[in-house]
XYZ file of C-alpha atoms in Angstrom:
774
model
C 0.010 0.028 0.025
C 1.295 3.407 -0.887
C 1.315 5.381 2.402
C 2.103 8.710 0.677
C -0.961 8.373 -1.575
C -3.153 7.789 1.435
C -1.713 10.825 3.300
C -2.159 13.158 0.309
C -5.720 12.011 -0.243
C -6.727 12.142 3.425
C -7.277 15.773 4.210
C -10.626 16.322 2.445
C -11.574 20.002 2.692
C -14.331 20.381 0.171
C -16.491 17.310 0.046
C -20.081 16.153 0.365
C -22.166 16.547 3.502
C -21.911 12.839 4.065
C -18.205 12.986 4.276
C -18.203 15.995 6.531
C -20.674 14.410 8.866
C -18.628 11.204 8.919
C -15.592 13.211 9.898
C -17.552 14.983 12.501
C -18.710 11.670 13.997
C -15.089 10.319 13.988
C -13.731 13.550 15.501
C -15.913 13.012 18.650
C -13.808 10.070 19.670
C -10.402 11.522 18.809
C -10.625 15.293 19.536
C -13.193 15.648 22.283
C -12.519 12.673 24.628
C -10.507 14.846 27.047
C -12.882 17.869 26.904
C -16.042 15.755 27.442
C -14.663 14.120 30.700
C -13.902 17.456 32.361
C -17.294 17.448 34.249
C -15.865 14.679 36.407
C -13.621 16.940 38.263
C -14.388 20.693 37.590
C -16.770 21.301 40.522
C -14.657 19.226 42.873
C -11.493 21.169 42.044
C -13.271 24.532 42.247
C -14.630 23.836 45.722
C -11.491 22.145 47.004
C -10.952 23.810 50.292
C -10.841 27.323 48.886
C -14.553 28.225 48.883
C -17.688 26.592 50.232
C -21.204 26.899 48.911
C -23.820 28.439 51.161
C -27.571 28.651 51.335
C -27.640 31.589 49.055
C -26.243 29.662 46.199
C -24.012 32.498 45.165
C -20.949 30.427 45.037
C -22.600 27.684 42.995
C -24.158 30.100 40.565
C -20.921 32.049 40.216
C -18.885 28.939 39.393
C -21.517 27.898 36.882
C -21.517 31.295 35.329
C -17.662 31.257 34.975
C -17.869 27.737 33.524
C -20.428 28.801 30.997
C -18.662 31.988 29.741
C -15.284 30.301 29.686
C -16.655 27.485 27.475
C -18.297 30.109 25.312
C -15.448 32.500 24.924
C -12.477 30.185 24.674
C -13.386 26.904 22.869
C -16.330 28.245 20.920
C -15.300 31.852 20.018
C -11.525 31.584 20.114
C -10.875 28.217 18.702
C -13.931 27.348 16.636
C -14.407 30.763 14.962
C -10.848 32.149 14.864
C -7.883 29.824 15.541
C -9.133 27.045 13.336
C -8.806 29.258 10.379
C -5.002 29.475 11.027
C -4.310 26.048 9.586
C -1.043 25.267 7.840
C -2.218 23.556 4.718
C -4.819 21.612 6.744
C -2.636 20.994 9.770
C -3.014 22.605 13.204
C -1.183 22.924 16.501
C 1.645 25.019 18.035
C 4.058 23.954 15.417
C 1.595 24.733 12.562
C 1.466 28.389 13.870
C 5.217 28.531 14.238
C 5.680 27.018 10.715
C 3.479 29.644 9.192
C 5.481 32.389 10.883
C 8.752 30.839 9.659
C 7.700 30.818 6.150
C 6.050 34.306 5.937
C 8.872 36.126 7.948
C 11.824 33.813 7.260
C 12.221 32.749 10.875
C 13.093 29.161 10.273
C 15.451 27.632 12.841
C 16.378 24.769 10.325
C 19.936 25.486 9.122
C 19.717 23.680 5.760
C 16.942 25.675 4.168
C 17.156 26.362 0.445
C 15.470 28.686 -1.948
C 14.205 25.610 -3.761
C 12.141 24.830 -0.691
C 10.116 27.926 -1.231
C 8.897 26.518 -4.558
C 7.104 23.631 -2.792
C 3.368 23.590 -3.291
C 2.581 23.811 0.376
C 5.291 26.328 1.245
C 2.993 29.342 0.704
C -0.547 29.208 2.262
C -3.398 29.410 -0.328
C -5.169 32.696 -0.413
C -2.376 34.754 1.313
C -0.525 37.341 -0.722
C 2.506 39.246 0.160
C 1.800 42.612 1.624
C 4.298 45.373 2.441
C 2.223 47.466 4.710
C 3.990 49.911 6.909
C 3.551 48.360 10.372
C 3.349 44.730 9.349
C 6.379 45.019 7.081
C 8.384 46.744 9.861
C 7.462 44.043 12.239
C 8.427 41.416 9.778
C 11.898 43.115 9.027
C 12.509 43.412 12.811
C 11.921 39.668 13.435
C 14.208 38.782 10.445
C 16.897 41.179 11.567
C 17.368 40.232 15.206
C 18.262 36.669 16.076
C 17.274 37.135 19.688
C 13.601 37.640 18.621
C 13.765 34.556 16.561
C 15.173 32.508 19.452
C 12.404 33.880 21.585
C 9.772 32.722 19.202
C 11.469 29.334 18.973
C 11.555 29.153 22.832
C 7.949 30.256 23.036
C 6.826 27.447 20.636
C 8.836 24.976 22.490
C 7.406 26.033 25.766
C 3.891 25.490 24.384
C 5.137 22.092 23.060
C 6.605 21.065 26.484
C 3.314 22.000 28.265
C 1.448 19.703 25.753
C 3.815 16.930 26.844
C 3.145 17.792 30.462
C -0.484 17.662 29.785
C 0.132 14.179 28.261
C 1.303 13.117 31.682
C -1.415 14.848 33.744
C -4.601 14.292 31.752
C -4.472 10.543 31.850
C -3.852 10.583 35.555
C -6.589 13.113 36.550
C -9.124 11.695 33.949
C -8.861 8.117 35.057
C -8.540 9.017 38.738
C -11.627 11.062 38.604
C -13.579 8.380 36.769
C -12.662 5.784 39.368
C -13.419 8.142 42.222
C -17.020 7.046 41.795
C -16.045 4.198 44.020
C -15.967 6.585 46.959
C -19.722 6.653 47.252
C -20.073 2.983 47.881
C -17.438 2.742 50.741
C -16.170 4.858 53.629
C -13.720 7.636 53.229
C -11.008 5.692 55.005
C -11.257 2.777 52.583
C -11.835 4.198 49.227
C -8.356 5.852 49.136
C -6.832 2.353 49.344
C -8.824 1.242 46.256
C -8.862 4.339 44.005
C -5.061 4.634 43.562
C -4.342 0.910 42.835
C -7.271 0.667 40.352
C -6.199 3.865 38.620
C -2.586 2.660 38.374
C -3.768 -0.704 36.908
C -5.818 0.981 34.285
C -2.948 3.356 33.360
C -0.545 0.563 33.034
C -2.895 -1.359 30.758
C -3.482 1.887 28.701
C 0.127 2.506 28.117
C 1.041 -1.226 27.602
C -1.450 -1.457 24.800
C -0.167 1.572 22.906
C 2.185 -0.393 20.604
C -0.754 -2.142 19.088
C -2.087 1.256 17.841
C -5.645 2.562 18.027
C -6.788 1.531 14.714
C -8.095 -1.829 15.925
C -10.271 -0.268 18.530
C -10.606 3.185 17.133
C -14.001 2.506 15.863
C -15.234 2.207 19.536
C -13.957 5.690 20.433
C -16.727 7.858 18.892
C -19.546 5.633 20.264
C -18.082 5.720 23.788
C -17.795 9.572 23.717
C -21.221 9.918 22.196
C -22.683 7.630 24.912
C -20.943 9.581 27.607
C -22.235 13.003 26.225
C -25.726 11.703 25.980
C -25.454 10.273 29.501
C -24.211 13.517 31.152
C -26.610 15.683 29.261
C -29.579 13.473 30.196
C -28.506 13.475 33.894
C -28.006 17.224 33.540
C -31.642 17.687 32.274
C -32.951 15.367 34.968
C -31.216 17.354 37.735
C -32.448 20.737 36.233
C -36.048 19.806 36.136
C -36.073 17.711 39.454
C -33.907 19.977 41.673
C -33.826 23.489 40.367
C -35.403 24.872 37.240
C -34.127 28.401 37.874
C -30.523 27.489 37.585
C -30.436 29.000 34.058
C -30.345 32.368 35.863
C -26.694 31.662 36.744
C -25.705 32.046 33.018
C -25.864 35.818 33.599
C -22.310 37.327 33.947
C -23.544 39.267 36.911
C -23.121 36.197 38.994
C -19.426 36.116 38.217
C -19.117 39.655 39.719
C -21.164 38.579 42.776
C -18.994 35.459 43.202
C -15.724 37.348 43.104
C -17.107 40.070 45.367
C -18.181 37.612 48.020
C -15.344 35.052 47.900
C -12.526 37.577 47.006
C -9.106 35.766 47.289
C -10.662 32.289 47.670
C -12.830 32.794 44.634
C -9.858 33.940 42.567
C -7.888 30.929 43.614
C -10.758 28.601 42.757
C -10.449 29.756 39.155
C -7.648 27.368 38.854
C -10.110 24.609 39.217
C -12.870 26.188 36.981
C -10.380 26.473 34.032
C -10.304 22.644 33.913
C -13.579 22.921 32.048
C -11.648 23.796 28.893
C -9.028 20.979 29.179
C -8.662 19.512 25.736
C -9.858 22.593 23.844
C -6.386 22.788 22.163
C -6.945 19.333 20.698
C -9.481 20.916 18.319
C -6.697 22.771 16.643
C -3.873 20.306 17.148
C -5.862 17.367 15.537
C -7.102 19.536 12.647
C -4.976 17.578 10.176
C -6.903 14.346 10.733
C -10.282 15.992 10.024
C -11.520 19.257 8.594
C -12.506 22.733 9.922
C -16.209 22.180 9.132
C -16.424 18.697 10.719
C -14.774 19.801 14.049
C -17.059 22.934 14.234
C -20.124 20.773 13.638
C -19.088 18.334 16.212
C -18.450 20.880 18.832
C -21.345 23.226 18.336
C -24.009 20.609 17.825
C -23.049 17.906 20.227
C -20.160 18.722 22.579
C -20.923 22.215 23.710
C -24.661 21.811 24.516
C -23.924 18.553 26.325
C -21.283 20.074 28.491
C -23.443 23.040 29.349
C -26.369 20.810 30.295
C -24.025 18.650 32.431
C -22.609 21.700 34.381
C -25.975 23.159 34.791
C -27.400 19.841 36.119
C -24.547 19.488 38.699
C -25.157 23.118 39.812
C -28.884 22.456 40.211
C -28.183 19.388 42.437
C -25.663 21.151 44.553
C -27.944 24.203 45.003
C -30.385 21.988 46.919
C -27.727 20.036 48.800
C -25.741 22.239 51.151
C -25.079 19.667 53.934
C -22.503 17.628 51.954
C -20.019 16.303 54.475
C -16.707 17.058 53.014
C -15.354 18.382 49.648
C -14.429 14.862 48.523
C -18.128 14.065 48.152
C -18.958 17.111 45.923
C -17.708 15.386 42.728
C -19.654 14.391 39.677
C -21.130 11.121 40.980
C -22.906 12.633 43.913
C -25.343 14.258 41.360
C -25.961 10.944 39.574
C -29.137 9.169 40.550
C -28.149 6.223 42.733
C -29.839 3.558 40.558
C -27.633 4.332 37.561
C -24.320 5.056 39.233
C -22.648 1.834 38.512
C -23.388 2.035 34.660
C -22.341 5.676 34.656
C -19.151 4.674 36.454
C -18.397 2.143 33.743
C -19.088 4.582 30.823
C -17.054 7.256 32.671
C -14.001 4.972 32.940
C -14.262 4.117 29.211
C -14.561 7.813 28.299
C -11.503 8.653 30.408
C -9.495 5.970 28.728
C -10.552 7.314 25.356
C -9.607 10.837 26.341
C -6.327 9.724 27.706
C -5.647 7.792 24.507
C -6.193 10.979 22.436
C -3.762 13.067 24.556
C -1.089 10.298 24.442
C -1.311 9.956 20.592
C -1.167 13.703 20.387
C 2.062 13.686 22.544
C 3.546 11.176 20.217
C 2.747 13.345 17.287
C 4.148 16.539 18.617
C 7.399 14.907 19.691
C 7.674 13.479 16.107
C 7.302 17.040 14.864
C 9.946 18.332 17.175
C 12.332 15.524 16.110
C 11.713 16.335 12.412
C 12.512 19.981 12.966
C 15.736 19.297 14.793
C 14.373 20.203 18.314
C 14.268 16.753 19.891
C 16.785 13.847 19.945
C 16.158 11.013 17.514
C 13.633 8.417 18.697
C 12.179 5.314 17.219
C 8.908 6.094 15.497
C 6.626 3.096 14.752
C 3.783 3.621 12.399
C 1.021 1.406 13.728
C -1.322 1.792 10.730
C -0.683 2.169 7.154
C -4.166 3.304 6.418
C -4.777 5.997 9.076
C -2.413 8.945 8.986
C -0.890 10.084 12.262
C -1.142 6.629 13.981
C 2.339 6.376 15.515
C 4.017 4.903 18.615
C 7.241 5.971 20.231
C 8.417 3.381 22.775
C 10.795 5.573 24.832
C 8.277 8.270 25.206
C 5.428 5.844 25.978
C 7.215 4.226 28.948
C 8.447 7.684 30.227
C 4.822 8.954 30.070
C 3.601 5.870 31.933
C 6.228 6.175 34.754
C 5.496 9.919 35.168
C 1.699 9.205 35.278
C 2.056 6.534 37.907
C 4.376 8.934 39.873
C 1.806 11.786 39.717
C -1.049 9.391 40.663
C 0.779 7.841 43.658
C 2.304 11.020 44.737
C -0.800 13.277 44.762
C -3.723 10.856 45.320
C -6.322 13.537 44.989
C -7.864 15.562 42.237
C -7.091 18.926 43.870
C -3.357 18.897 43.325
C -3.656 16.970 40.029
C -6.185 19.650 38.877
C -3.791 22.437 39.916
C -1.014 20.928 37.817
C -3.214 20.107 34.704
C -4.690 23.680 34.874
C -1.438 25.417 34.626
C -0.298 23.201 31.665
C -3.592 23.729 29.847
C -3.553 27.624 30.232
C 0.025 27.862 29.362
C -0.503 26.152 26.048
C -3.407 28.517 25.387
C -1.396 31.549 26.159
C 1.224 30.543 23.791
C -1.370 29.876 21.072
C -2.775 33.371 21.702
C 0.638 35.045 21.313
C 1.550 33.207 18.172
C -1.918 33.789 16.771
C -1.533 37.567 17.180
C 1.553 37.423 15.007
C -0.187 35.268 12.437
C -2.931 37.760 12.188
C -0.440 40.490 11.179
C 2.209 38.630 9.189
C 0.184 35.693 7.533
C -3.387 37.222 7.282
C -2.137 40.729 6.776
C -4.769 42.241 8.978
C -4.336 45.427 10.981
C -2.215 45.625 14.044
C -5.251 46.904 15.887
C -7.135 43.652 15.305
C -4.157 41.588 16.528
C -3.953 43.843 19.685
C -7.624 43.378 20.311
C -7.221 39.583 19.882
C -4.358 39.283 22.281
C -5.855 41.765 24.786
C -9.221 40.112 24.952
C -8.350 36.457 25.054
C -4.914 37.089 26.659
C -6.614 38.894 29.657
C -9.020 36.007 30.206
C -6.202 33.427 30.007
C -3.891 35.651 32.139
C -6.494 35.736 34.870
C -6.671 31.934 34.854
C -2.872 31.708 34.633
C -2.437 33.826 37.700
C -4.913 31.663 39.637
C -3.086 28.518 38.589
C 0.401 29.928 39.303
C -0.528 30.931 42.921
C -0.938 27.224 43.615
C 2.561 26.449 42.570
C 3.370 24.680 45.852
C 0.133 22.746 45.782
C 0.722 20.684 42.613
C 1.255 23.337 39.934
C 5.029 22.955 40.112
C 4.701 19.548 38.324
C 4.127 20.879 34.786
C 6.640 23.677 35.335
C 9.392 21.097 36.321
C 8.508 18.733 33.493
C 8.363 21.508 30.930
C 11.727 22.849 32.094
C 13.337 19.349 31.695
C 11.882 18.853 28.230
C 12.656 22.379 27.200
C 16.234 21.949 28.334
C 16.618 18.732 26.399
C 15.105 20.404 23.290
C 17.175 23.475 23.406
C 20.487 21.682 24.079
C 19.819 19.312 21.242
C 18.785 22.097 18.872
C 21.856 24.143 19.863
C 24.278 21.144 19.442
C 22.726 20.232 16.132
C 23.012 23.790 14.870
C 26.665 24.140 15.938
C 27.423 20.764 14.333
C 25.984 21.816 11.027
C 27.865 25.103 11.149
C 31.055 23.000 11.661
C 30.121 20.924 8.536
C 29.610 24.033 6.499
C 32.899 25.607 7.565
C 34.839 22.460 6.903
C 33.279 21.081 3.773
C 35.691 20.224 0.893
C 35.968 22.711 -1.898
C 35.089 21.756 -5.573
C 38.676 22.570 -6.545
C 39.978 19.754 -4.402
C 37.633 17.360 -6.146
C 38.660 18.632 -9.656
C 42.295 18.147 -8.781
C 41.743 14.364 -8.326
C 40.736 13.833 -11.889
C 38.006 11.585 -13.171
C 39.282 8.680 -11.223
C 39.246 10.709 -8.065
C 42.762 9.413 -7.465
C 41.366 6.218 -5.999
C 40.292 2.752 -7.100
C 36.566 2.782 -8.218
C 34.944 -0.604 -7.086
C 31.479 -1.674 -8.209
C 28.428 -0.618 -6.343
C 26.765 2.534 -5.064
C 28.343 4.412 -2.170
C 25.676 6.340 -0.305
C 27.160 9.062 1.846
C 24.727 10.400 4.402
C 25.376 14.101 5.147
C 23.245 16.934 6.479
C 24.940 19.387 3.977
C 22.735 20.603 0.943
C 25.747 21.776 -0.960
C 29.502 21.119 -1.101
C 31.402 17.984 -0.267
C 31.299 16.804 3.409
C 34.487 16.473 5.256
C 33.813 12.731 5.903
C 34.330 12.006 2.234
C 37.820 13.486 2.182
C 38.579 11.905 5.569
C 37.535 8.496 4.068
C 39.360 8.574 0.746
C 42.458 9.955 2.375
C 42.754 6.960 4.622
C 41.187 4.217 2.263
C 42.121 4.880 -1.402
C 39.120 3.069 -2.830
C 35.500 3.994 -3.523
C 32.430 2.958 -5.363
C 31.823 3.509 -9.057
C 28.764 5.632 -8.308
C 28.791 8.053 -5.290
C 25.611 9.756 -4.000
C 25.713 12.384 -1.282
C 22.373 11.983 0.388
C 20.723 14.600 2.511
C 17.420 13.622 4.253
C 16.063 16.855 5.638
C 12.756 18.334 6.863
C 11.187 21.486 5.622
C 8.777 23.859 7.513
C 5.700 22.442 5.832
C 3.399 19.673 7.041
C 3.701 17.607 3.891
C 5.856 17.471 0.734
C 4.136 15.993 -2.315
C 5.630 12.795 -3.588
C 6.300 14.450 -7.056
C 8.384 17.123 -5.223
C 10.274 14.635 -2.959
C 13.837 14.739 -4.366
C 16.257 17.271 -5.500
C 18.838 15.674 -7.628
C 22.071 17.157 -9.126
C 25.690 16.345 -10.063
C 28.763 17.007 -8.118
C 31.657 17.809 -10.441
C 31.716 16.810 -14.182
C 29.565 14.044 -15.569
C 32.150 11.427 -15.894
C 32.870 11.435 -12.177
C 29.579 9.772 -11.460
C 28.945 11.746 -8.311
C 25.489 12.791 -7.492
C 23.738 14.757 -4.802
C 20.170 13.810 -3.697
C 18.235 15.748 -1.255
C 15.128 13.921 0.115
C 12.631 16.502 1.574
C 9.981 15.612 4.117
C 7.363 17.661 5.847
C 7.119 17.641 9.721
C 4.119 15.345 9.497
C 5.271 13.123 6.636
C 5.809 9.375 7.015
C 9.344 8.243 5.971
C 9.300 4.988 4.063
C 11.240 1.897 4.903
C 14.774 1.315 3.535
C 13.933 -0.948 0.578
C 11.248 1.370 -0.792
C 13.443 4.514 -0.127
C 16.415 2.921 -1.892
C 14.340 2.124 -4.827
C 12.846 5.625 -5.051
C 16.407 7.098 -4.595
C 17.880 5.132 -7.543
C 14.870 5.875 -9.676
C 15.280 9.528 -9.066
C 18.862 9.588 -10.120
C 17.900 7.547 -13.203
C 15.108 9.898 -14.140
C 17.550 12.847 -13.605
C 19.997 11.228 -16.098
C 17.272 10.379 -18.573
C 15.175 13.555 -18.570
C 17.954 16.034 -19.130
C 15.639 18.687 -17.772
C 17.040 22.176 -17.029
C 18.524 22.158 -13.541
C 17.297 24.437 -10.830
C 19.868 26.754 -9.274
C 19.377 26.556 -5.553
C 21.744 29.238 -4.347
C 24.769 31.352 -5.183
C 27.019 28.901 -3.383
C 25.841 26.132 -5.543
C 26.627 28.117 -8.674
C 30.141 28.408 -7.573
C 30.340 24.648 -6.940
C 28.624 23.929 -10.244
C 25.773 22.146 -8.399
C 22.397 22.702 -9.993
C 19.442 20.612 -8.792
C 16.458 19.172 -10.425
C 13.073 18.322 -8.828
C 12.365 14.656 -9.244
C 9.338 12.816 -7.766
C 9.173 9.318 -6.368
C 8.706 6.453 -8.698
C 5.022 6.033 -7.679
C 4.243 9.668 -8.440
C 6.091 9.774 -11.807
C 4.140 7.185 -13.825
C 5.438 8.611 -17.061
C 9.069 8.575 -15.927
C 11.602 5.875 -15.525
C 10.793 2.793 -13.321
C 12.949 0.115 -11.847
C 12.380 -3.567 -11.746
C 14.769 -5.987 -9.718
C 13.436 -9.404 -10.700
C 11.913 -11.122 -13.700
C 8.462 -11.593 -12.250
C 7.768 -8.000 -11.340
C 9.220 -6.954 -14.651
C 6.779 -9.104 -16.582
C 3.984 -7.530 -14.738
C 5.181 -3.993 -15.263
C 5.914 -4.031 -18.959
C 3.198 -5.612 -21.018
C 3.524 -2.894 -23.654
C 5.612 -2.255 -26.687
C 5.985 1.416 -25.820
C 8.553 0.613 -23.154
C 12.018 -0.541 -23.571
C 14.718 -1.630 -21.005
C 18.232 -0.799 -20.092
C 19.664 -3.597 -18.236
C 23.086 -4.782 -17.014
C 24.936 -7.951 -18.200
C 23.526 -11.308 -17.396
C 26.484 -12.337 -15.288
C 25.435 -10.329 -12.286
C 23.640 -12.157 -9.531
C 20.618 -9.890 -9.136
C 19.048 -8.365 -12.261
C 18.039 -4.734 -12.220
C 16.239 -3.166 -15.111
C 15.160 0.414 -15.762
C 11.971 0.700 -17.778
C 11.980 3.896 -19.630
C 9.545 5.692 -22.088
C 10.308 5.190 -25.807
C 10.333 8.867 -26.401
C 12.080 11.274 -26.101
C 15.147 9.630 -27.310
C 18.057 9.114 -24.929
C 21.522 9.935 -26.141
C 24.317 7.599 -25.891
C 26.016 9.247 -22.950
C 22.880 8.998 -20.948
C 22.355 5.219 -21.888
C 25.952 4.527 -20.789
C 25.394 6.454 -17.588
C 22.082 4.468 -17.007
C 24.000 1.149 -17.628
C 26.650 2.085 -15.109
C 23.975 3.028 -12.508
C 22.233 -0.401 -13.202
C 25.497 -2.286 -12.711
C 26.215 -0.337 -9.553
C 22.763 -0.993 -8.142
C 23.076 -4.740 -8.863
C 26.453 -4.893 -7.206
C 24.964 -3.473 -4.033
C 24.575 -0.372 -1.966
C 26.799 0.750 1.005
C 25.911 3.410 3.484
C 28.633 5.582 4.731
C 27.662 7.495 7.915
C 29.528 10.139 9.815
C 29.952 9.145 13.557
C 30.577 12.522 15.130
C 32.172 13.353 18.401
C 31.132 16.830 19.274
C 33.371 18.821 21.610
C 33.467 22.533 22.502
C 36.583 24.193 21.058
C 39.303 25.723 23.138
C 38.364 29.108 24.496
C 34.748 28.442 24.684
C 32.766 29.724 27.725
C 32.042 27.408 30.561
C 28.327 27.281 29.814
C 29.022 26.265 26.219
C 31.392 23.474 27.426
C 28.723 22.158 29.755
C 25.995 22.314 27.040
C 28.255 20.622 24.323
C 30.522 18.352 26.324
C 28.036 17.160 28.807
C 24.453 17.762 27.690
C 24.626 17.258 23.981
C 27.078 14.454 24.237
C 24.889 12.623 26.768
C 21.791 12.938 24.531
C 23.753 11.773 21.496
C 24.935 8.684 23.318
C 21.727 7.739 25.011
C 19.317 8.425 22.142
C 19.179 6.652 18.780
C 21.880 6.955 16.135
C 20.972 8.106 12.476
C 21.202 4.461 11.390
C 18.429 3.430 13.782
C 16.305 6.518 13.141
C 16.556 6.082 9.307
C 16.125 2.259 9.298
C 19.491 1.822 7.594
C 20.640 -1.950 7.611
C 23.755 -2.383 9.832
C 25.257 -5.034 7.475
C 25.822 -2.472 4.721
C 26.725 0.432 6.985
C 30.125 2.002 7.458
C 30.724 4.701 9.978
C 33.460 7.254 9.629
C 34.434 8.759 12.979
C 35.266 12.357 13.299
C 35.731 14.881 16.064
C 33.867 18.156 15.677
C 35.337 21.101 17.614
C 32.440 23.618 17.634
């Protein structure tokens, strides 16, 4: 199955209503699992020892009023009607906003960007034209001029990313623990604590242990579970409203927020940290945009999720407004408002809904770490694609077990929803603040709207989120320190890795071999040319890497065909298969030296080694055959006589050259007189054939070059990797020595090598060791 074709055909933006409604149905299980389980713990966190409801019901009505307007202004107004429009070619999330800014203001932190990357189909967002307005253009120029501002934006995006990872630790813990807390109503206070924590830990262990199977096998159950849960809480809410207090709708007036803060003062302000939990999971609407569409997510939220949540919160408030003699705060949770006859079925549905919501945030954490790794901001990790049919279904073993251990530590360490809620609230609101800040820049730089509109956006929504942020931060010692510590650790890892990678690339650029050195060797390169293809993996997009000269200086023999391969990420979500490769020559034609740059978006799926090797060889063969005008990618490349041609994968270029490696497949492929073959002599063990179109005619030099490429492919392919030892150069500051010699070196040794991350077979891999003094 062609994974790339599935990915390119997945984001359906303009389709029938049947498709839109199907996507809306599916989004309920993936996007809204976390948001829909928030009624389990919002009231319990809001009334956790800070305030107590009285006979006047001002506290209950005030909390309900805050919940209603927070749900209306943040998820509905901010995300559904504004932020969802800031998609990056159909993709959403913190990195989508940062990617848009990088392209429109040239802020990319990737060191190997090329002018040719700007010609990609998805590089410029549809419908956005360049605008050189006074204020917007000055802001753009300022950001491009000062590196400190670019680093600040990168750190801001990384902070939002780290808080999402922290949310991936806290959300499963608080969701499952709150769902299991329904057991407290069937046993005494002294005993239920000894049951809740073990049951929660068992569910969490099972949840993370099943991650490597992927969710595609049970994903069809997610939407029904969430729908059943939403219908359940809305029905219970309606029952409580009509049975206990039909006048609870009066609390929707914002006047009750004023009365609430006036009466409770500091206690009410601190309780906002629990109230903001009603919007946990709102960011998922934007982060998971790439799996669905704007319209489907809007329909699901406005028609199903939003009214169900409002009814659920109103029902709980109606019940509490008639029950003021509840013994302690631990019995003010969701289950106390559930009729006793249906508590056990509701408990089972709640646990399933909590598992579904936790699954969504775990998968989202995997996805965002993959994006960070692709953009050079996270060490290499093993990424397993659990489904070839569903885009985005990935599993990262190292991160999975780390999240599990942290979840268990939070559950066993806190053992109550109050401190878990304080921690989760700070993580959630920090991500929203980052989104608000980046969104204000998108309004100016990408949408080319007035600065006044951007200021209104950040002032209105930023004020709301800053109020909640201050209420969460004041509880730093009561659990809110957890996301801060986790984010600091992940941010430190990300920035150290990014800094070390950047310095390593700068060393490669400064020490690359000049074209004059290559020309001085002559066509034979001064060494013995043996059969086969030598694939030199490098991060350079131009010039000859130092490992090549280091290798031939110590071992005077090399392959008859040499390919300098650069696998790089570009700041777009996807690269079309027909734009995958940039191919060019290094030196004169008779040297048989080629450069191939494979470009991937930060959400693209990289193929396995066999498929990639086939596409790589076919792209070089198509470059030889076509003779199309080369694309100049930079002034430096003009000096090196390196011009690049855009070549697609073999599956995307049906009219181009194709390769067959055995007789059976070849018989299936040909079947027509319009194709002819260029093949190698029969004496070689494995036969490789290039199937090329009959016209246009190929000159003799190109035919000879294709024959040599065929022979080299049959002889085998060897991978030459650079094994780098990065050290801070003499005279560096103490901080730089700590970062490079200790931090970066520790990460490089304990995370995966490029051979593991790129699925390169060890049997054909040769590593060339070099010391980098950066």
